[in-house]
Coordinates of C-alpha atoms in Angstrom, one line a residue:
M1 CA 15.0 -14.5 38.1
L2 CA 13.5 -11.8 41.4
E3 CA 17.2 -10.7 40.4
G4 CA 16.9 -10.4 37.0
L5 CA 13.5 -8.5 38.1
M6 CA 14.7 -6.3 40.7
I7 CA 17.8 -5.4 37.6
G8 CA 14.7 -4.7 35.1
I9 CA 12.6 -2.5 37.1
T10 CA 15.9 -0.2 38.1
T11 CA 16.4 0.0 34.4
A12 CA 13.4 0.1 32.8
L13 CA 12.1 2.8 35.9
S14 CA 15.4 4.8 35.4
F15 CA 14.1 8.8 33.7
Q16 CA 15.3 8.3 30.3
N17 CA 13.5 5.0 29.8
I18 CA 10.1 6.3 31.3
L19 CA 10.6 9.0 28.5
M20 CA 11.4 5.9 25.9
V21 CA 8.3 4.1 26.9
I22 CA 6.0 7.6 26.5
G23 CA 7.3 8.5 23.3
G24 CA 7.2 5.3 21.9
C25 CA 3.5 4.7 23.2
L26 CA 2.8 8.4 21.8
I27 CA 4.2 8.1 18.3
G28 CA 3.0 4.0 18.0
T29 CA -0.4 5.2 19.0
F30 CA -0.6 7.9 16.7
I31 CA 1.1 6.4 13.6
G32 CA -1.4 3.0 14.0
M33 CA -4.3 5.4 13.7
L34 CA -3.4 6.3 10.2
P35 CA -4.6 3.9 7.5
G36 CA -2.0 2.3 6.0
L37 CA 1.5 3.6 7.7
G38 CA 1.6 -0.2 10.4
P39 CA 4.5 -0.1 12.7
M40 CA 6.6 -1.9 10.4
S41 CA 6.5 1.5 8.9
I42 CA 7.5 3.6 11.5
I43 CA 9.9 1.2 13.6
A44 CA 12.3 0.9 10.6
I45 CA 12.2 4.8 10.1
M46 CA 12.9 5.3 13.5
I47 CA 15.9 2.8 13.9
P48 CA 18.5 5.3 12.8
V49 CA 17.1 7.4 15.8
A50 CA 17.3 4.0 18.7
I51 CA 20.8 3.4 17.2
G52 CA 21.8 7.1 17.7
I53 CA 20.3 6.9 21.7
G54 CA 23.2 4.7 22.8
D55 CA 21.9 2.3 25.2
P56 CA 20.4 -1.0 24.2
S57 CA 18.2 -1.4 26.7
A58 CA 16.9 2.3 25.8
A59 CA 16.7 2.1 21.9
L60 CA 14.7 -1.2 22.3
I61 CA 12.5 0.1 25.1
L62 CA 11.4 2.9 22.5
L63 CA 10.8 0.6 19.7
A64 CA 9.1 -1.9 22.2
G65 CA 6.9 1.4 22.5
V66 CA 5.9 2.1 19.1
Y67 CA 4.8 -1.7 17.8
Y68 CA 2.7 -1.9 20.6
G69 CA 1.7 1.9 20.8
A70 CA 0.4 1.2 17.2
I71 CA -0.9 -2.2 17.4
F72 CA -3.2 -0.4 20.4
G73 CA -4.1 2.4 18.7
G74 CA -4.7 0.7 15.3
S75 CA -8.3 0.0 16.6
T76 CA -9.3 3.6 16.0
S77 CA -9.8 3.5 12.2
S78 CA -10.7 0.2 12.1
I79 CA -13.8 1.0 14.9
L80 CA -14.3 4.8 13.5
I81 CA -14.6 5.1 9.9
N82 CA -14.0 1.2 8.6
A83 CA -10.2 1.6 7.3
P84 CA -7.8 -0.8 8.9
G85 CA -4.8 0.3 8.3
V86 CA -2.7 -3.1 10.5
A87 CA -3.7 -6.4 9.8
S88 CA -3.8 -7.0 13.0
T89 CA -7.2 -5.1 13.4
V90 CA -8.6 -5.9 10.9
A91 CA -11.1 -8.2 13.2
T92 CA -12.2 -5.0 14.8
S93 CA -14.1 -3.6 12.4
F94 CA -16.1 -6.1 12.3
D95 CA -18.1 -5.3 15.3
G96 CA -16.1 -2.3 16.3
Y97 CA -17.4 0.0 12.6
P98 CA -21.0 -1.0 13.5
L99 CA -21.0 -0.2 17.1
A100 CA -19.8 3.4 15.7
R101 CA -22.5 3.5 13.3
Q102 CA -24.8 2.7 15.9
G103 CA -24.0 6.2 17.9
K104 CA -21.8 4.1 20.3
A105 CA -18.4 4.9 19.1
G106 CA -17.1 6.3 22.6
K107 CA -18.4 2.4 24.0
A108 CA -16.4 1.0 21.1
L109 CA -13.7 3.3 21.7
T110 CA -13.5 2.5 25.6
V111 CA -14.0 -1.8 25.3
A112 CA -10.7 -1.6 22.9
A113 CA -8.8 0.4 24.9
I114 CA -9.9 -1.6 27.9
S115 CA -9.2 -4.7 25.9
S116 CA -5.6 -4.6 24.7
F117 CA -4.9 -3.0 28.1
T118 CA -5.9 -6.5 29.6
G119 CA -4.4 -8.2 26.8
G120 CA -0.9 -7.0 26.5
S121 CA -1.1 -6.5 30.8
I122 CA -1.5 -10.0 30.8
G123 CA 0.5 -10.9 28.1
A124 CA 2.7 -9.2 30.1
V125 CA 2.5 -11.5 33.3
L126 CA 3.0 -14.4 31.0
L127 CA 6.0 -13.4 28.8
L128 CA 7.9 -12.7 32.8
I129 CA 6.7 -15.9 34.0
F130 CA 6.8 -18.3 30.8
A131 CA 9.5 -17.5 28.6
P132 CA 12.4 -19.7 28.4
A133 CA 10.1 -22.6 28.7
L134 CA 7.7 -21.1 26.1
A135 CA 11.3 -20.3 23.8
Q136 CA 11.2 -24.5 24.0
V137 CA 7.6 -25.3 22.7
A138 CA 8.6 -22.5 20.1
L139 CA 11.3 -25.0 19.0
L140 CA 8.8 -27.8 18.4
F141 CA 6.8 -26.1 15.4
H142 CA 8.6 -27.0 12.3
S143 CA 7.3 -25.7 8.5
A144 CA 4.8 -28.9 8.5
E145 CA 2.7 -27.4 12.2
Y146 CA 3.0 -23.8 10.3
F147 CA 1.1 -25.3 7.6
A148 CA -1.5 -26.6 9.9
L149 CA -1.8 -23.7 11.8
M150 CA -2.6 -21.7 8.9
V151 CA -5.5 -24.5 7.7
V152 CA -6.6 -23.5 11.5
G153 CA -6.7 -19.7 10.8
L154 CA -8.5 -20.6 7.5
S155 CA -10.8 -22.4 9.8
A156 CA -11.8 -19.1 10.8
I157 CA -14.2 -18.3 8.1
A158 CA -17.0 -20.2 9.4
A159 CA -17.1 -16.7 11.8
F160 CA -17.5 -15.0 9.1
A161 CA -20.2 -16.7 7.2
G162 CA -23.5 -15.5 8.5
S163 CA -26.7 -17.8 8.2
G164 CA -26.4 -19.7 5.1
N165 CA -23.2 -17.9 3.7
V166 CA -20.6 -20.6 4.0
A167 CA -20.5 -21.2 0.6
K168 CA -20.1 -17.7 -0.4
A169 CA -17.5 -17.3 2.3
L170 CA -15.4 -20.4 0.9
M171 CA -15.5 -18.8 -2.2
M172 CA -14.3 -15.6 -0.8
T173 CA -11.1 -17.6 1.1
I174 CA -10.6 -19.2 -2.2
L175 CA -10.2 -16.3 -3.8
G176 CA -8.2 -14.5 -1.4
L177 CA -5.8 -17.6 -1.6
I178 CA -5.4 -16.9 -5.7
M179 CA -4.8 -12.7 -5.1
A180 CA -2.0 -14.2 -2.4
T181 CA -0.1 -16.4 -5.8
V182 CA 0.0 -13.3 -7.4
G183 CA 3.8 -11.9 -7.9
E184 CA 6.7 -14.2 -7.0
G185 CA 6.7 -16.5 -4.1
A186 CA 9.3 -18.0 -1.4
L187 CA 10.3 -20.8 -2.9
F188 CA 9.8 -20.0 -6.3
N189 CA 12.2 -17.0 -7.8
L190 CA 9.6 -16.0 -11.0
P191 CA 6.7 -14.0 -11.6
R192 CA 2.8 -15.5 -11.5
F193 CA -0.2 -14.5 -12.9
T194 CA 1.1 -11.2 -13.2
M195 CA 0.0 -10.5 -16.6
G196 CA 3.2 -8.8 -17.7
I197 CA 2.1 -6.3 -15.4
M198 CA 5.6 -5.1 -13.7
D199 CA 4.0 -3.4 -10.7
L200 CA 2.8 -6.4 -9.7
Q201 CA 6.4 -8.7 -9.2
S202 CA 5.6 -8.5 -5.7
G203 CA 2.2 -9.3 -5.6
F204 CA -0.9 -6.8 -4.0
S205 CA -0.3 -4.6 -1.6
F206 CA -2.3 -5.9 2.2
I207 CA -3.0 -2.3 2.7
T208 CA -4.1 -2.0 -1.1
L209 CA -6.4 -4.5 -0.2
A210 CA -7.6 -3.9 3.0
M211 CA -8.2 -0.2 2.1
A212 CA -10.2 -1.6 -1.5
M213 CA -12.9 -4.1 0.9
F214 CA -13.0 -1.8 3.8
A215 CA -12.8 1.6 3.5
L216 CA -13.6 2.4 0.2
P217 CA -16.7 0.7 -0.4
E218 CA -18.3 2.4 2.8
A219 CA -17.2 6.2 1.5
I220 CA -19.1 4.8 -2.2
Y221 CA -22.2 3.5 0.1
L222 CA -21.6 6.9 1.8
V223 CA -22.8 8.7 -1.8
M224 CA -25.6 7.1 -2.5
D225 CA -26.9 6.8 0.9
P226 CA -26.6 10.1 2.6
N227 CA -28.2 8.5 5.6
R228 CA -26.0 6.2 6.6
S229 CA -23.7 8.7 7.3
K230 CA -25.9 10.1 10.1
T231 CA -25.4 7.4 13.8
E232 CA -28.6 6.3 15.3
N233 CA -28.1 9.7 18.4
G234 CA -27.6 12.1 15.6
G235 CA -24.2 12.2 16.0
E236 CA -23.9 13.2 19.5
I237 CA -21.2 11.4 21.9
K238 CA -23.1 9.6 24.7
E239 CA -22.4 6.3 25.7
L240 CA -18.8 5.8 27.3
R241 CA -18.8 3.9 29.5
I242 CA -19.1 -0.2 29.2
T243 CA -22.2 -1.4 32.2
R244 CA -21.5 -3.6 34.6
E245 CA -23.4 -6.3 32.4
E246 CA -21.1 -5.6 29.4
A247 CA -18.1 -5.7 31.6
K248 CA -19.4 -9.5 33.2
A249 CA -19.8 -10.2 29.2
I250 CA -16.1 -8.9 28.1
A251 CA -14.6 -10.5 31.3
P252 CA -14.1 -14.0 30.7
V253 CA -13.6 -13.6 26.9
V254 CA -10.6 -11.1 27.4
G255 CA -8.8 -13.5 29.7
R256 CA -9.4 -16.1 27.4
Q257 CA -8.4 -14.2 24.7
S258 CA -5.0 -12.9 26.1
I259 CA -3.7 -16.3 27.2
Q260 CA -4.8 -17.8 23.5
G261 CA -3.2 -14.9 22.1
F262 CA -0.2 -14.2 23.9
L263 CA 0.2 -18.3 22.9
I264 CA -0.1 -18.0 18.6
G265 CA 2.3 -15.3 19.8
V266 CA 4.7 -17.1 20.7
L267 CA 5.0 -19.4 17.6
P268 CA 7.3 -17.8 15.4
G269 CA 5.5 -17.0 11.6
A270 CA 1.9 -16.5 13.7
G271 CA 1.6 -13.3 15.1
A272 CA -1.0 -10.6 16.3
T273 CA -3.5 -11.5 13.0
I274 CA -3.8 -15.2 13.4
A275 CA -4.0 -14.4 16.6
S276 CA -7.3 -11.5 16.4
F277 CA -8.9 -13.8 13.7
L278 CA -8.4 -17.2 16.1
G279 CA -9.9 -15.0 19.0
Y280 CA -13.0 -14.0 17.3
A281 CA -13.9 -17.2 15.4
V282 CA -13.6 -18.7 18.8
E283 CA -15.2 -16.7 21.3
R284 CA -17.9 -16.9 17.3
N285 CA -18.4 -20.5 17.6
I286 CA -18.2 -21.0 21.9
A287 CA -20.6 -18.3 21.7
S288 CA -24.6 -19.1 22.5
K289 CA -27.0 -18.5 19.8
E290 CA -28.7 -15.5 20.9
D291 CA -24.8 -13.9 21.1
Q292 CA -24.3 -15.4 17.9
E293 CA -26.5 -13.3 15.9
Q294 CA -24.9 -10.0 17.6
F295 CA -21.6 -10.4 15.8
G296 CA -20.7 -8.7 12.9
K297 CA -23.9 -6.3 14.3
G298 CA -22.2 -4.5 17.2
S299 CA -21.6 -7.6 20.0
V300 CA -18.7 -6.4 22.6
K301 CA -17.9 -9.3 22.6
G302 CA -17.0 -9.8 18.9
L303 CA -15.1 -6.3 19.9
A304 CA -13.0 -7.4 22.6
A305 CA -12.1 -10.3 21.6
P306 CA -9.7 -9.9 18.5
E307 CA -8.2 -6.4 20.7
A308 CA -7.2 -8.5 23.4
A309 CA -5.7 -11.7 21.1
N310 CA -4.0 -8.9 19.2
N311 CA -2.1 -7.1 21.7
A312 CA -1.6 -10.2 24.0
A313 CA 0.0 -11.4 20.6
C314 CA 2.3 -8.9 20.1
T315 CA 4.0 -9.6 23.7
G316 CA 4.3 -13.0 23.3
S317 CA 6.0 -12.7 19.7
F318 CA 8.7 -11.3 22.0
V319 CA 9.6 -14.8 23.6
P320 CA 11.1 -16.3 20.5
L321 CA 12.7 -12.8 19.4
L322 CA 14.3 -12.2 23.2
T323 CA 15.0 -15.7 23.9
L324 CA 15.2 -17.6 20.4
G325 CA 16.6 -14.7 18.2
I326 CA 13.8 -15.9 15.5
P327 CA 11.7 -12.9 14.6
G328 CA 7.8 -13.9 14.1
S329 CA 7.1 -11.4 12.0
G330 CA 8.1 -8.7 9.9
T331 CA 7.7 -6.4 12.7
T332 CA 9.6 -8.0 14.5
A333 CA 12.2 -8.7 11.6
I334 CA 13.0 -5.3 11.8
L335 CA 13.3 -5.3 15.5
L336 CA 16.0 -8.3 15.3
G337 CA 17.8 -5.8 13.0
A338 CA 17.7 -2.6 15.3
L339 CA 19.5 -4.8 18.0
I340 CA 22.2 -6.4 15.9
A341 CA 23.0 -2.5 15.1
L342 CA 23.1 -2.5 18.7
N343 CA 25.8 -5.2 19.1
V344 CA 22.9 -7.3 20.9
S345 CA 22.6 -11.2 20.0
P346 CA 19.3 -12.6 21.0
G347 CA 19.1 -15.6 21.7
P348 CA 19.3 -17.9 24.7
R349 CA 22.0 -16.1 26.7
L350 CA 21.3 -12.5 26.2
M351 CA 19.0 -13.4 30.1
I352 CA 22.5 -14.5 31.1
D353 CA 24.7 -12.0 29.1
Q354 CA 23.0 -8.8 29.1
P355 CA 19.9 -9.2 31.9
S356 CA 19.1 -5.1 32.1
I357 CA 18.3 -5.4 28.3
F358 CA 15.7 -9.1 28.9
W359 CA 14.1 -7.7 31.7
A360 CA 13.8 -4.3 31.1
V361 CA 11.9 -5.0 27.8
I362 CA 9.5 -6.9 29.6
M363 CA 9.3 -4.5 32.3
S364 CA 8.8 -1.5 30.4
M365 CA 5.9 -3.0 28.5
F366 CA 3.4 -3.4 31.9
I367 CA 4.8 0.6 32.1
G368 CA 3.7 1.5 28.6
N369 CA 0.2 -1.0 29.2
L370 CA -0.9 2.0 32.1
I371 CA 0.9 4.4 29.7
L372 CA -1.7 3.8 26.5
L373 CA -4.8 3.0 28.5
I374 CA -4.0 6.8 31.0
L375 CA -3.3 8.7 27.0
N376 CA -6.2 6.9 25.0
L377 CA -9.0 6.9 27.7
P378 CA -9.3 10.5 27.9
L379 CA -9.3 11.2 24.8
I380 CA -11.4 8.2 23.4
P381 CA -14.7 11.7 23.8
Y382 CA -13.0 13.4 21.5
I383 CA -12.0 10.8 18.9
A384 CA -14.7 9.4 18.7
K385 CA -16.3 12.9 17.6
I386 CA -15.5 11.7 13.9
L387 CA -18.6 10.8 12.9
A388 CA -19.7 13.9 13.6
V389 CA -18.4 15.4 11.3
P390 CA -21.0 16.2 7.8
R391 CA -21.2 13.7 4.9
T392 CA -19.7 16.7 3.1
F393 CA -16.7 16.6 5.0
L394 CA -16.4 13.0 5.7
I395 CA -16.4 11.2 2.8
P396 CA -13.5 13.3 1.6
F397 CA -11.8 12.2 5.1
I398 CA -11.9 8.4 4.4
L399 CA -11.3 8.9 0.7
F400 CA -7.9 11.0 1.5
F401 CA -6.5 8.6 4.1
T402 CA -7.9 5.7 1.7
L403 CA -5.6 6.7 -0.8
M404 CA -2.5 8.1 1.0
G405 CA -2.6 4.4 2.2
A406 CA -2.7 2.5 -0.1
Y407 CA 0.2 4.8 -1.8
I408 CA 2.2 5.3 1.2
G409 CA 2.0 1.2 1.5
Q410 CA 4.3 0.6 -2.5
N411 CA 4.6 3.9 -3.4
N412 CA 3.4 3.0 -6.5
A413 CA 0.6 5.3 -8.9
T414 CA -0.5 1.6 -10.2
E415 CA -1.8 0.8 -6.4
L416 CA -4.1 3.6 -6.8
L417 CA -5.4 2.2 -9.6
L418 CA -6.0 -1.3 -8.5
L419 CA -7.8 0.3 -5.5
V420 CA -9.8 1.7 -7.7
G421 CA -10.9 -1.5 -8.8
L422 CA -10.4 -3.8 -6.1
G423 CA -13.3 -1.1 -4.5
V424 CA -15.5 -1.3 -7.4
A425 CA -15.5 -5.2 -7.5
A426 CA -16.0 -5.3 -3.5
T427 CA -18.9 -2.9 -3.3
I428 CA -20.9 -5.1 -5.9
L429 CA -20.1 -8.3 -4.1
R430 CA -21.2 -6.3 -0.9
F431 CA -24.3 -6.0 -2.8
A432 CA -24.6 -9.7 -3.1
D433 CA -24.4 -10.3 0.0
Y434 CA -20.6 -12.0 -0.4
P435 CA -18.3 -11.8 2.5
L436 CA -15.2 -9.8 2.5
A437 CA -13.8 -10.6 5.5
P438 CA -12.5 -14.4 4.3
L439 CA -11.4 -13.5 0.9
L440 CA -8.3 -10.9 3.6
I441 CA -8.4 -14.1 5.9
G442 CA -7.2 -16.2 2.8
F443 CA -4.6 -13.3 1.2
I444 CA -2.8 -12.8 4.3
L445 CA -3.0 -16.3 5.5
G446 CA -2.5 -17.6 1.8
A447 CA 1.4 -16.7 1.2
M448 CA 2.9 -18.4 4.3
L449 CA 0.2 -21.4 3.7
E450 CA 2.1 -22.2 0.1
D451 CA 5.0 -22.1 1.5
N452 CA 5.1 -23.8 4.9
F453 CA 3.9 -26.2 2.8
G454 CA 6.3 -26.4 -0.2
R455 CA 9.1 -26.5 2.7
A456 CA 7.2 -29.3 4.2
M457 CA 6.7 -31.6 1.2
Q458 CA 10.6 -30.7 0.4
L459 CA 11.5 -32.5 3.9
Y460 CA 9.4 -35.0 3.9
G461 CA 9.2 -35.7 0.5
G462 CA 5.1 -35.7 -0.2
I463 CA 2.3 -35.2 2.0
D464 CA 3.5 -37.7 4.3
F465 CA 4.0 -35.4 6.6
I466 CA 0.3 -35.1 7.4
L467 CA 0.3 -38.4 8.9
A468 CA 4.3 -38.2 10.2
R469 CA 4.0 -35.1 12.8
P470 CA 1.0 -35.8 15.1
M471 CA 0.9 -32.4 16.1
T472 CA 0.0 -31.6 12.2
M473 CA -2.9 -34.1 12.1
G474 CA -3.8 -32.9 16.1
L475 CA -4.6 -28.9 14.5
L476 CA -5.7 -30.0 11.5
V477 CA -8.2 -32.0 13.1
L478 CA -8.9 -28.7 15.4
A479 CA -9.6 -27.2 12.2
A480 CA -12.2 -29.7 10.6
I481 CA -14.0 -29.2 14.3
L482 CA -13.8 -25.4 13.5
V483 CA -15.3 -25.4 10.3
I484 CA -18.1 -28.2 11.1
L485 CA -19.3 -27.3 14.6
P486 CA -21.3 -24.3 13.2
S487 CA -22.9 -25.9 10.3
Y488 CA -23.7 -28.4 12.8
R489 CA -25.1 -26.0 15.2
A490 CA -27.1 -24.6 12.5
R491 CA -28.6 -27.5 11.5
R492 CA -29.5 -28.8 14.8
T493 CA -31.2 -25.5 14.9
R494 CA -33.2 -26.5 12.1
A495 CA -34.0 -29.8 13.4
K496 CA -35.4 -28.4 16.5
R497 CA -37.5 -25.2 14.6
E498 CA -38.9 -27.9 11.6
G499 CA -39.7 -30.1 15.0
V500 CA -41.5 -27.6 16.4
A501 CA -43.5 -26.7 13.4
D502 CA -44.4 -29.8 12.9
G503 CA -45.9 -30.7 16.4
D504 CA -48.0 -27.7 15.5

C-alpha cells in the first residue's frame, strides 16, 4: 500500500496531471452551477478530449475532476435561485435557499463549500484505506437489498413533512412514484401511461421535473409578490463567515454524513442522490426539537448534511468502479466507458496491474478538493451578489436557466410544455401547503425501486425474498423506524403539552 501511495503521489503531482485536476475542477464547477447541465452531459462531451490526451492516468484524473467539481458547484444554483440542476443537490435547496432569502447567501455558500470539501476529503481518506475491503461488501448487495435500500430512501419523506403534513407528504411521494412509471420500464420494453404521446416514451425528464417543482414556482412567486425578491438586509451581502457556534454545530453533522455518504456511495446503484436525501433525513430526525423546527427554514445543519453526504458519496462511487468494474450511477457508467476506450480494464487486478492509475486518481482527489475550496471561497462574495439583482432582471434570469435546462436535457420542445404545465401545478400545490420534495424523491427512486423489486421477484419467485435475506429485512425495519420515529416524537410532544395544559 505504501508503495502504491508513493506511485500515486508521484503520478498525481506531475505538472500535466496537476493541470488536469485544475482544468477538470474549473470545468466541473462552472457546469455544476448551470441548471440542466449535469456531470453526465459534460463528461460525455469530454470523453473525446480525454482519449486525445493519451495518458490514461491524466485522462481519468481530468474526468474525475469534472465529476466531483460538478457536484461541488451544483449547490450554487440550488442556494441562490432554488434551481437544482443536479439530483444530488435537490436537498441542498431545502435550507440553502431559505438562508439566501434571509440575506445569508454568502454564509450559505461558505457552509456548502466547507461541507463539500470536508465530505470529499474524508471520502478520499476512506477510499484510500478501505477500497479493497469495501469492494467485497458491495458484492453482498443484490436486487433484494437494493430494493430495501430504495425503501429506506423513500422513508426520508418524514424529514420533509412539516408538522401535521405526513399524510400530504405520503400522497406526494406516491404521486412521484406514479410519475416514475411513465415510459418504458427496464423489465418491460413497452411504453406505459404515455397517452399516445411519443415524447413521453422515455418518461419524464428529471431536469424538467426539478425545474418545474422549484425554479418555475419561484419565478411565479416573484411576479406575484415583488417584495419576495428583496433579501432581509436589502440585498447587501454582509455575512460571509460562519461563527464559532455554527462551526461547532455543523462539525459532527459533517463528520457523520461524510462517513454515511461514503458508505452509500460505495453501493452500486445508490449514489450521491440517495446519500444527500438520507443525510438530510437522518440529521433532522436525530436533532433536538428546537433544531428540528429550523430545518427547512434556513438551518446550517440542514445545509451541511446533504452537501457533505453527496460529495463523500461521489468519492465512494469510485470504489465499485475501480475495484469491481461496476458503475454505481449514470455518471460512473460513462466513466467506465471512458476507461474501456482508454484500454484500461477496471476490476480487482487494476490495483496490481496498473497501480499508477488507481493510486493517482485517489491522490488527485485530495488535490482536487483543495483546489475546489481555494477556487470557490474567494468567489463567494461575488457569486452571492446574484441575489442583489433587481427583480426585473432576476425573473428573466431564472426563467432563462429554467427553460434552457429543460430543453437541453432532452433537446425536445415538448419538455417546455411539460415544464410550464408541471410548474403551474407545483405552484398550486405550494399554495395548498403540499411539500414538493417528497414528489421528487419518489420520482428519482421510483424507477430503481421498481427495477430491483422486479428482479428480486423473478429471482425468488415471489415476495419471499424479504424473509429469505436478513439484510433486506434489516433495511426494511430501518425504513419503518425512520417513518415511525418522527410521528412518535410528535405524539409524545403533543401528549406532554396536553399534560401541562391539564395541570394548569
